Amino acid sequence: MDRFSAVERALRGAPPHALFEAVRDALSTHYTAGSVDLLMADYATTMLQPVSTLPSTGDPVPVHGSAPGRAFGAQRPHVESRPHSTDVTAHFPVSVRGDRIGVLSVRLPRECYTPQVERELQEVAEVLGHEIVVAERDTDLYLQARRASRLTLAAEMQWQLLPGRACSRPEYEIGAQLEPAYAIHGDNFDWSTSADRLTLTVTNGMGEGIEAALLTSLAINALRNARRAGLSLADQAFLADQAIYGHYRGSVHLSVLLLSFDLATGEAEVVDAGSPRMWRLRRGKAEPVALEAQLPLGMFEDTNYTPQPFRVEPGDRLFFLSDGVYDVASPAGERYSEKALTRAMTATRLLPPSQVPHAVLQELAGHRGSLDADDDAMVVCLDWHGRQ
């Protein structure tokens, strides 16, 4: 058995809570690693938290300005090599289908770090990422490592609804982020892909705290139930509308953008039922996309929804924004203008979608200044490549 296969076998045979110990011991045995660290990205994607010290006693590593952070941001190996040192430390991104999870850091003797070893260790990091995702069904260890502070109960409920923070396929790339990450209320996003279609949902619920989280949970699960039953986009909206109205009798409602893309052609359907907005960046120009506004889900009984045709072209970048982005006020009371939003979108055009939402939200935080956020802010970025 070759050394990579031996490490892979050790990971696949390890208990869910012991993946770090398994990869550390296997890399020490088969690659003469002097030290191994596993760092998990926190919910705000600003810190990398060490798994080896849980319950957390070690110092987190900032994403920006650190060597592991460079590997995390660029999503490729980054090597630290000090003059006259006999060792090198290599940092490898741990991700699953574009969703950035963390970083695997390995210290090796300099003479042992060859291009072949680098390729093998990058594959080890990929296998580790998949094993972590599977292990999270059975242990809280890696979810604990993602939090730099305690989540509110509402935020806990909202994060558990999410499919991930990024997704990548040949036809498209998605990146998404919620803020404030540790105290979110009703904003949410969801996606699902098949061989032929991508379905994307962006929601903005009423209220705060537990009530907002319960409303969003009902809506997301109703939409998933309809989608998994093979219903059309209009029927998905209708079923979720019925579920919310049947429970709340119109006292609350939920705004949603529902989109379904044909992966082969770029033809899409859109149901605009509320406040989340869509922008398009095409050939360097950012502009809002005008959609036919329909009633939010749960406002009235038996509301019918009509999908609107829409088309994306290879090279298009779409932004989906909650009102917590475009309604934010500065300390002087100035609203975050369309001009500022356009500037933020064009300024991030060279970043991959996984990094764009955080960059836009940082721009938003600068506009808000020292004021505390009074609403969720959500940014979803979709790059459309088309099917080749």
Coordinates of C-alpha atoms in Angstrom, one line a residue:
M1 CA 0.0 0.0 0.0
D2 CA 1.4 3.4 -1.0
R3 CA 1.7 6.2 1.7
F4 CA -1.3 8.3 0.5
S5 CA -3.6 5.3 0.5
A6 CA -2.4 4.4 4.0
V7 CA -3.3 7.9 5.2
E8 CA -6.7 7.8 3.4
R9 CA -7.4 4.4 5.0
A10 CA -6.5 5.7 8.4
L11 CA -8.9 8.6 8.0
R12 CA -11.8 6.5 6.7
G13 CA -11.4 4.1 9.6
A14 CA -11.1 6.7 12.4
P15 CA -14.0 7.5 14.8
P16 CA -15.8 10.7 13.9
H17 CA -14.2 12.6 16.8
A18 CA -10.7 11.4 16.1
L19 CA -10.0 12.6 12.6
F20 CA -7.4 15.0 13.7
E21 CA -5.5 12.5 15.7
A22 CA -5.7 10.0 12.8
V23 CA -4.3 12.4 10.2
R24 CA -1.6 13.6 12.6
D25 CA -0.4 10.1 13.4
A26 CA -0.6 8.9 9.8
L27 CA 1.3 11.9 8.5
S28 CA 3.9 11.5 11.2
T29 CA 4.3 7.8 10.3
H30 CA 4.2 8.0 6.5
Y31 CA 5.5 11.5 5.7
T32 CA 7.9 12.1 8.7
A33 CA 5.8 15.1 9.7
G34 CA 7.2 16.9 12.7
S35 CA 3.9 18.6 13.6
V36 CA 0.3 18.7 12.2
D37 CA -2.4 21.2 13.0
L38 CA -6.0 21.4 11.8
L39 CA -7.6 24.8 11.8
M40 CA -11.4 25.3 11.2
A41 CA -12.8 28.6 9.8
D42 CA -15.2 30.3 12.2
Y43 CA -18.8 31.3 11.1
A44 CA -17.7 34.8 10.3
T45 CA -14.7 33.5 8.2
T46 CA -12.4 35.9 10.0
M47 CA -10.5 33.4 12.3
L48 CA -9.1 29.9 12.0
Q49 CA -9.7 27.9 15.2
P50 CA -7.4 25.1 16.3
V51 CA -9.2 21.7 16.6
S52 CA -6.4 20.2 18.6
T53 CA -7.1 22.3 21.7
L54 CA -10.8 21.8 22.1
P55 CA -12.4 22.8 24.3
S56 CA -10.7 25.9 22.9
T57 CA -7.7 27.0 24.9
G58 CA -5.4 27.8 22.0
D59 CA -5.1 31.1 20.2
P60 CA -7.1 31.4 17.0
V61 CA -5.2 32.4 13.8
P62 CA -6.6 35.4 11.8
V63 CA -7.6 34.7 8.2
H64 CA -6.1 37.9 7.0
G65 CA -2.4 38.4 7.4
S66 CA -1.4 34.9 8.4
A67 CA 0.3 32.0 6.5
P68 CA -2.6 29.6 7.0
G69 CA -5.0 32.4 6.0
R70 CA -3.2 32.7 2.7
A71 CA -3.8 29.1 1.9
F72 CA -7.4 29.4 3.0
G73 CA -8.1 32.5 0.9
A74 CA -6.3 31.5 -2.2
Q75 CA -7.4 27.8 -1.9
R76 CA -4.0 26.5 -2.8
P77 CA -1.0 25.4 -0.8
H78 CA 1.2 28.0 0.9
V79 CA 4.7 27.1 2.1
E80 CA 6.6 28.8 4.9
S81 CA 10.3 28.4 4.5
R82 CA 12.7 30.3 6.8
P83 CA 16.4 30.8 5.9
H84 CA 18.8 28.3 7.5
S85 CA 15.9 26.2 8.8
T86 CA 15.9 22.5 8.1
D87 CA 12.1 22.3 8.1
V88 CA 9.3 23.8 6.1
T89 CA 5.6 24.3 7.1
A90 CA 3.1 23.8 4.4
H91 CA -0.6 24.9 4.7
F92 CA -3.3 23.2 2.6
P93 CA -6.9 24.3 2.2
V94 CA -9.5 21.9 3.5
S95 CA -12.6 22.3 1.4
V96 CA -15.5 20.2 -0.1
R97 CA -16.8 21.1 -3.5
G98 CA -15.9 24.7 -3.1
D99 CA -17.1 25.1 0.5
R100 CA -14.0 26.3 2.5
I101 CA -13.8 24.5 5.8
G102 CA -10.3 25.2 7.2
V103 CA -6.6 24.5 6.8
L104 CA -4.3 21.6 7.4
S105 CA -0.8 22.7 8.4
V106 CA 2.1 20.2 8.2
R107 CA 5.8 20.7 9.2
L108 CA 8.2 18.5 7.3
P109 CA 11.9 18.2 6.8
R110 CA 12.9 20.4 3.9
E111 CA 14.4 17.6 1.9
C112 CA 11.1 15.6 2.2
Y113 CA 8.9 18.4 0.7
T114 CA 8.9 17.5 -3.0
P115 CA 6.3 18.4 -5.6
Q116 CA 4.9 14.9 -5.4
V117 CA 4.6 15.2 -1.6
E118 CA 2.8 18.5 -2.0
R119 CA 0.3 17.0 -4.4
E120 CA -0.3 14.0 -2.1
L121 CA -0.8 16.2 1.0
Q122 CA -3.3 18.4 -0.9
E123 CA -5.2 15.2 -1.7
V124 CA -5.0 14.3 2.0
A125 CA -6.6 17.7 2.9
E126 CA -9.4 17.0 0.4
V127 CA -10.1 13.6 1.9
L128 CA -10.0 15.1 5.4
G129 CA -12.6 17.7 4.3
H130 CA -15.0 15.1 3.1
E131 CA -14.5 13.0 6.3
I132 CA -15.2 16.1 8.5
V133 CA -18.5 16.7 6.7
V134 CA -19.6 13.1 7.2
A135 CA -18.4 13.1 10.8
E136 CA -20.5 16.2 11.7
R137 CA -23.5 13.9 11.6
D138 CA -22.2 12.1 14.7
T139 CA -20.1 14.6 16.6
D140 CA -20.2 18.3 17.6
L141 CA -16.4 18.6 17.7
Y142 CA -15.9 20.3 14.4
L143 CA -19.0 22.5 14.8
Q144 CA -17.6 23.7 18.1
A145 CA -14.3 24.5 16.4
R146 CA -16.1 26.8 14.0
R147 CA -17.3 29.2 16.6
A148 CA -15.2 32.0 18.0
S149 CA -17.9 32.9 20.5
R150 CA -21.2 31.5 21.6
L151 CA -24.0 31.5 19.0
T152 CA -27.5 32.8 20.0
L153 CA -30.1 30.1 19.8
A154 CA -31.7 31.8 16.8
A155 CA -28.3 31.8 15.0
E156 CA -27.8 28.1 15.9
M157 CA -31.1 27.3 14.3
Q158 CA -30.4 29.3 11.2
W159 CA -26.9 27.9 10.5
Q160 CA -28.2 24.4 10.8
L161 CA -30.6 25.1 7.9
L162 CA -27.8 26.2 5.5
P163 CA -26.4 23.9 2.8
G164 CA -22.9 25.4 3.2
R165 CA -21.2 28.7 2.5
A166 CA -20.0 27.9 -1.0
C167 CA -20.6 25.4 -3.8
S168 CA -18.7 24.8 -7.0
R169 CA -19.5 22.9 -10.2
P170 CA -18.2 23.4 -13.8
E171 CA -21.3 25.4 -14.7
Y172 CA -21.3 27.7 -11.7
E173 CA -19.8 28.8 -8.4
I174 CA -21.7 30.1 -5.4
G175 CA -20.5 31.9 -2.3
A176 CA -22.7 33.2 0.6
Q177 CA -22.4 34.8 4.0
L178 CA -24.7 36.0 6.8
E179 CA -23.9 38.8 9.3
P180 CA -23.8 39.2 12.2
A181 CA -22.8 35.6 12.1
Y182 CA -23.3 34.9 15.8
A183 CA -26.7 36.6 16.2
I184 CA -28.6 36.2 12.9
H185 CA -32.3 36.4 12.9
G186 CA -34.4 35.6 9.7
D187 CA -32.2 35.8 6.6
N188 CA -31.3 32.5 5.0
F189 CA -30.3 30.9 1.7
D190 CA -30.6 27.4 0.3
W191 CA -29.6 25.6 -2.9
S192 CA -29.8 22.3 -4.5
T193 CA -28.4 20.9 -7.7
S194 CA -29.2 18.0 -10.0
A195 CA -27.7 16.8 -13.3
D196 CA -29.7 19.4 -15.2
R197 CA -30.8 22.2 -12.8
L198 CA -29.8 24.5 -10.0
T199 CA -32.4 25.7 -7.6
L200 CA -31.5 28.7 -5.4
T201 CA -33.6 30.2 -2.6
V202 CA -32.9 33.5 -0.8
T203 CA -35.2 34.4 2.1
N204 CA -35.7 37.4 4.4
G205 CA -38.1 36.7 7.3
M206 CA -39.9 39.0 9.7
G207 CA -39.1 39.5 13.3
E208 CA -36.2 38.8 15.6
G209 CA -34.7 36.0 17.6
I210 CA -36.4 32.6 18.0
E211 CA -39.6 33.7 16.3
A212 CA -37.8 34.8 13.1
A213 CA -35.8 31.5 13.2
L214 CA -38.9 29.4 13.5
L215 CA -40.6 31.2 10.6
T216 CA -37.6 30.7 8.4
S217 CA -37.3 27.1 9.4
L218 CA -40.9 26.5 8.4
A219 CA -40.5 28.2 5.1
I220 CA -37.2 26.5 4.1
N221 CA -38.5 23.0 5.0
A222 CA -41.8 23.7 3.1
L223 CA -39.8 24.8 0.1
R224 CA -37.5 21.7 0.3
N225 CA -40.5 19.4 0.7
A226 CA -42.1 20.8 -2.4
R227 CA -38.8 20.7 -4.4
R228 CA -38.0 17.2 -3.4
A229 CA -41.5 16.1 -4.5
G230 CA -40.6 17.4 -8.0
L231 CA -43.0 20.3 -8.0
S232 CA -42.6 23.3 -10.3
L233 CA -41.1 26.6 -9.0
A234 CA -44.6 28.1 -8.8
D235 CA -46.0 25.2 -6.8
Q236 CA -43.0 25.3 -4.5
A237 CA -43.9 28.9 -3.7
F238 CA -47.6 28.1 -3.4
L239 CA -47.0 25.2 -1.0
A240 CA -44.6 27.2 1.3
D241 CA -47.2 30.1 1.2
Q242 CA -49.9 27.7 2.3
A243 CA -47.7 26.3 5.1
I244 CA -46.9 29.7 6.5
Y245 CA -50.4 31.1 6.2
G246 CA -51.9 27.9 7.7
H247 CA -49.7 28.3 10.8
Y248 CA -49.6 32.1 11.3
R249 CA -52.9 33.1 9.6
G250 CA -51.3 36.1 7.9
S251 CA -49.9 37.7 11.1
V252 CA -46.3 37.3 9.7
H253 CA -44.9 36.7 6.3
L254 CA -41.6 35.9 4.6
S255 CA -39.9 37.5 1.6
V256 CA -38.2 35.2 -0.8
L257 CA -36.5 35.0 -4.2
L258 CA -36.9 31.6 -5.8
L259 CA -34.7 30.8 -8.9
S260 CA -34.3 27.7 -11.0
F261 CA -31.5 27.5 -13.6
D262 CA -31.2 25.1 -16.6
L263 CA -27.5 24.2 -16.4
A264 CA -27.2 23.4 -20.1
T265 CA -28.8 26.7 -21.5
G266 CA -28.7 29.3 -18.8
E267 CA -32.5 29.7 -19.1
A268 CA -34.0 30.4 -15.7
E269 CA -37.3 31.0 -13.9
V270 CA -37.6 33.5 -11.1
V271 CA -40.4 34.1 -8.5
D272 CA -39.9 37.4 -6.7
A273 CA -42.0 37.3 -3.6
G274 CA -40.6 40.1 -1.4
S275 CA -37.6 42.2 -0.5
P276 CA -34.4 40.3 -1.4
R277 CA -32.9 42.0 -4.5
M278 CA -30.9 40.7 -7.4
W279 CA -28.1 42.5 -9.2
R280 CA -26.1 41.5 -12.2
L281 CA -22.5 42.2 -13.0
R282 CA -22.0 41.8 -16.8
R283 CA -18.9 42.9 -18.7
G284 CA -17.8 45.0 -15.8
K285 CA -21.1 46.9 -15.3
A286 CA -23.2 46.3 -12.2
E287 CA -27.0 47.0 -12.3
P288 CA -30.1 45.9 -10.5
V289 CA -32.3 43.4 -12.2
A290 CA -36.0 44.5 -12.4
L291 CA -38.3 41.7 -11.5
E292 CA -42.1 41.3 -11.3
A293 CA -42.9 41.8 -7.6
Q294 CA -45.4 39.3 -6.1
L295 CA -46.8 38.9 -2.6
P296 CA -44.5 37.6 0.2
L297 CA -45.2 34.1 1.4
G298 CA -47.9 33.7 4.1
M299 CA -49.5 37.1 3.7
F300 CA -52.8 35.8 2.3
E301 CA -54.5 32.5 1.7
D302 CA -54.1 30.7 -1.6
T303 CA -51.9 33.2 -3.3
N304 CA -50.8 32.1 -6.8
Y305 CA -47.3 32.7 -8.0
T306 CA -46.1 33.1 -11.6
P307 CA -42.5 32.4 -12.6
Q308 CA -40.7 35.1 -14.7
P309 CA -38.3 34.0 -17.4
F310 CA -34.7 35.1 -17.0
R311 CA -31.4 34.2 -18.7
V312 CA -27.8 34.2 -17.6
E313 CA -24.8 34.2 -19.9
P314 CA -21.3 32.8 -19.3
G315 CA -19.3 35.4 -17.4
D316 CA -22.3 36.8 -15.6
R317 CA -22.0 37.4 -11.8
L318 CA -25.3 37.6 -9.9
F319 CA -25.7 39.2 -6.4
F320 CA -28.6 38.5 -4.1
L321 CA -29.0 40.9 -1.2
S322 CA -31.3 41.2 1.8
D323 CA -32.6 44.5 3.0
G324 CA -30.0 44.4 5.8
V325 CA -27.5 45.4 3.1
Y326 CA -29.2 48.2 1.2
D327 CA -31.1 49.7 4.2
V328 CA -28.0 50.1 6.5
A329 CA -27.5 53.7 7.8
S330 CA -24.2 55.4 8.7
P331 CA -23.7 57.1 12.0
A332 CA -24.8 60.3 10.2
G333 CA -28.1 58.6 9.1
E334 CA -27.0 58.2 5.4
R335 CA -28.3 55.1 3.7
Y336 CA -26.0 52.7 2.0
S337 CA -26.6 53.9 -1.6
E338 CA -26.9 52.1 -4.8
K339 CA -23.7 53.9 -5.9
A340 CA -21.8 52.5 -2.9
L341 CA -23.2 49.1 -3.5
T342 CA -22.2 49.2 -7.2
R343 CA -18.7 50.3 -6.2
A344 CA -18.4 47.3 -3.8
M345 CA -19.6 44.9 -6.5
T346 CA -17.2 46.1 -9.1
A347 CA -14.3 46.3 -6.6
T348 CA -14.6 42.6 -5.8
R349 CA -15.0 41.4 -9.4
L350 CA -11.6 39.6 -9.4
L351 CA -12.3 37.7 -6.2
P352 CA -13.8 34.2 -6.4
P353 CA -17.5 34.0 -5.3
S354 CA -16.5 32.3 -2.0
Q355 CA -14.7 35.5 -0.9
V356 CA -17.0 38.1 -2.4
P357 CA -19.8 38.1 0.2
H358 CA -17.4 38.7 3.1
A359 CA -15.6 41.5 1.2
V360 CA -18.9 43.2 0.5
L361 CA -20.1 42.9 4.1
Q362 CA -16.8 44.3 5.3
E363 CA -17.5 47.3 3.1
L364 CA -20.9 47.5 4.6
A365 CA -19.5 47.4 8.1
G366 CA -17.2 50.3 7.3
H367 CA -20.2 52.3 6.2
R368 CA -22.1 51.5 9.4
G369 CA -19.1 52.5 11.5
S370 CA -19.4 52.0 15.3
L371 CA -23.2 51.4 15.2
D372 CA -24.5 47.9 16.0
A373 CA -26.3 46.2 13.2
D374 CA -30.1 46.3 13.7
D375 CA -30.9 43.7 11.0
D376 CA -29.3 40.7 9.3
A377 CA -27.3 41.3 6.2
M378 CA -27.0 38.5 3.6
V379 CA -25.0 38.4 0.4
V380 CA -25.1 35.5 -2.1
C381 CA -22.8 35.6 -5.1
L382 CA -23.3 33.4 -8.1
D383 CA -20.8 33.1 -11.0
W384 CA -22.3 31.6 -14.1
H385 CA -19.8 29.7 -16.4
G386 CA -22.3 27.7 -18.4
R387 CA -21.9 24.2 -19.6
Q388 CA -19.1 23.6 -22.1

